[in-house]
Tab-separated table of C-alpha atoms in Angstrom:
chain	number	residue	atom	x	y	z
A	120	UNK	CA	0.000	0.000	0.000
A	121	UNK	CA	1.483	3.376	-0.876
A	122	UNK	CA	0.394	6.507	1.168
A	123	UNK	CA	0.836	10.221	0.048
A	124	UNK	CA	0.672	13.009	2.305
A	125	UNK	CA	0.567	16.818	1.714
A	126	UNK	CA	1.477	19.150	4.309
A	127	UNK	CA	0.835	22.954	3.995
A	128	UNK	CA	2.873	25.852	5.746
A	129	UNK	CA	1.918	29.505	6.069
A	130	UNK	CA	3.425	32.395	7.121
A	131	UNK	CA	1.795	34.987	8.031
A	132	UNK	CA	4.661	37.529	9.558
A	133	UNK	CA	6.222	40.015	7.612
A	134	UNK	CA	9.547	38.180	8.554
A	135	UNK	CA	11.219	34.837	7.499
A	136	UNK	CA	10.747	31.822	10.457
A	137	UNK	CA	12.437	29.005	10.416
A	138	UNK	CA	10.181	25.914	10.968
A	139	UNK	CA	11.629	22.472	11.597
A	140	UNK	CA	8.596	20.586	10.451
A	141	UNK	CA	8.545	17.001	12.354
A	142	UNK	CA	6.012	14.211	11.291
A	143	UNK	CA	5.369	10.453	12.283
A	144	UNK	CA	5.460	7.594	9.519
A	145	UNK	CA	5.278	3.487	10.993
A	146	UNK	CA	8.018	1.944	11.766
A	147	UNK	CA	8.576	-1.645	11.665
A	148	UNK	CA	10.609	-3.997	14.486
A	149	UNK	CA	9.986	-6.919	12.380
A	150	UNK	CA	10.288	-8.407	9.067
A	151	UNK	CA	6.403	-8.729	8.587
A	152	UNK	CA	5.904	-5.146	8.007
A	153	UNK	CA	8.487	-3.246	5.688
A	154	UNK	CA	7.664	0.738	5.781
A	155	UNK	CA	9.548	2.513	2.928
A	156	UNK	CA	10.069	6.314	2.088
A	157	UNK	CA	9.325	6.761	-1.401
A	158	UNK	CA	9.478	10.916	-2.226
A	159	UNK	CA	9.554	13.939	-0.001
A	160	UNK	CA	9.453	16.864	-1.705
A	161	UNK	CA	11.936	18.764	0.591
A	162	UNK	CA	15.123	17.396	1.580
A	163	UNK	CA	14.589	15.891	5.262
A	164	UNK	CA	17.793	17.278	7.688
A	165	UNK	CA	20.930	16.516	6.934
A	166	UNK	CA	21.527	16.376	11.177
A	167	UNK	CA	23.950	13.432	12.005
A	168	UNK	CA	22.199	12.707	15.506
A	169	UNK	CA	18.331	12.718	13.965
A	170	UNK	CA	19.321	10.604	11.434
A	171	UNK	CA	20.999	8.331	13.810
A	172	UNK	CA	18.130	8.487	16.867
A	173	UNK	CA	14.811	9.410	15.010
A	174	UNK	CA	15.115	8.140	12.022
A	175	UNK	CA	15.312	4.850	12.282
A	176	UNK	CA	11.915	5.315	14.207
A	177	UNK	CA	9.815	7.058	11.311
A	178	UNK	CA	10.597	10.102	12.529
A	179	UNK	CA	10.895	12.679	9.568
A	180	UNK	CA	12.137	15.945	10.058
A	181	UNK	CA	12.722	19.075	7.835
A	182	UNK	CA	14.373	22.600	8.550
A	183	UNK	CA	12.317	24.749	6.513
A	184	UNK	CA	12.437	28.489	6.171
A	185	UNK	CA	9.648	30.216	5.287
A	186	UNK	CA	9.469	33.500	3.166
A	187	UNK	CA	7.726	36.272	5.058
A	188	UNK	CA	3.984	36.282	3.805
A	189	UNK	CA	4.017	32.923	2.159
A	190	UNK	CA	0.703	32.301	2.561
A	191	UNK	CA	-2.225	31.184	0.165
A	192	UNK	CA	-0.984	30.384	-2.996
A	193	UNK	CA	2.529	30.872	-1.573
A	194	UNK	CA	2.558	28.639	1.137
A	195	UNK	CA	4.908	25.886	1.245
A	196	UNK	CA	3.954	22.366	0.445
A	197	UNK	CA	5.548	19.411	2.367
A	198	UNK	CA	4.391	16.120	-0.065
A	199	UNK	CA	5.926	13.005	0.992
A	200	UNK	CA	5.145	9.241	0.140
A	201	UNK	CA	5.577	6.016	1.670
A	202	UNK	CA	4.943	2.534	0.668
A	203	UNK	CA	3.842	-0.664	3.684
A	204	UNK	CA	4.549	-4.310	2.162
A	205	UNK	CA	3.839	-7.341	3.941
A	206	UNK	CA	3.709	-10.984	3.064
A	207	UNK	CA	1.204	-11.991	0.902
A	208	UNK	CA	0.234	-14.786	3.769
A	209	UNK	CA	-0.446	-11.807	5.997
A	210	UNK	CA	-3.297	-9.301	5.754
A	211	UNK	CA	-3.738	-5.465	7.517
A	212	UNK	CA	-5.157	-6.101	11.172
A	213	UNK	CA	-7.112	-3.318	13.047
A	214	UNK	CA	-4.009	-1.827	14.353
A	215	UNK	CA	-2.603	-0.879	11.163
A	216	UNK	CA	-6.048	0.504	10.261
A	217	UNK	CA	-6.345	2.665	13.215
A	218	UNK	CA	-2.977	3.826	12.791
A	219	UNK	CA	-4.175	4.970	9.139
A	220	UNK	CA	-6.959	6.701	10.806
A	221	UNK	CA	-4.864	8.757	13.378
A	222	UNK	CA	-2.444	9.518	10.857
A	223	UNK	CA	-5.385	10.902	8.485
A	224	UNK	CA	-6.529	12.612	11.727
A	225	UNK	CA	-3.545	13.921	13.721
A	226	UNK	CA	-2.668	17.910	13.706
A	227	UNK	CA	0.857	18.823	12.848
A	228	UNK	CA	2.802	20.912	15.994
A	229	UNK	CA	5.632	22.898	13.856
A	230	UNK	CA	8.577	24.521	16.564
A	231	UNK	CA	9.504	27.783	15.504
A	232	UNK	CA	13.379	28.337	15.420
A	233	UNK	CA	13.988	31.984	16.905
């Protein structure tokens, strides 16, 4: 199953702000489940300890700055993609569906860098 997500920032000061952007994907222990990052349209950070600690734990984060007044039409779009394969034997269990559900539900805290 491949899932696409599109995440939208605004900024409405007259200023730049840097955002580091952080968002969840699943993240497999075992060999039943294989989650895969397919696309992000923005380069996730480069950071040698969140690649080592958070990564590896579906962690994504960016380091975005954002124009002042991007907003509307110029807001920045986040888009990234990621694909869950699992044995053919094996089929999606509630818990994977739920997890689908708070994903499609969950609000987005950004941190604004000062």
């Amino acid at each position: 199953q491949t899932f696409r997500y599109r995440l939208r920032l605004e900024n409405y000061k007259q200023a730049p702000v840097n955002v580091r952007l952080l968002e969840r994907i699943p993240a497999s222990k075992t060999d039943d489940l294989a989650v895969t990052l397919t696309r992000t349209s923005l380069e996730l950070s480069a950071d040698g300890l969140y690649l080592r600690d958070d990564r590896p734990r579906g962690i994504l984060r960016w380091n975005i700055q954002l124009p002042a007044g991007a907003s509307g039409a110029k807001a920045t779009d986040v888009v990234y993609t990621f694909q869950m394969k699992y044995a053919k034997n094996k089929h999606l269990g509630v818990r994977v569906k739920q997890m689908e559900k708070r994903m499609r539900e969950a609000s987005f805290d950004m941190m604004l860098l000062m």
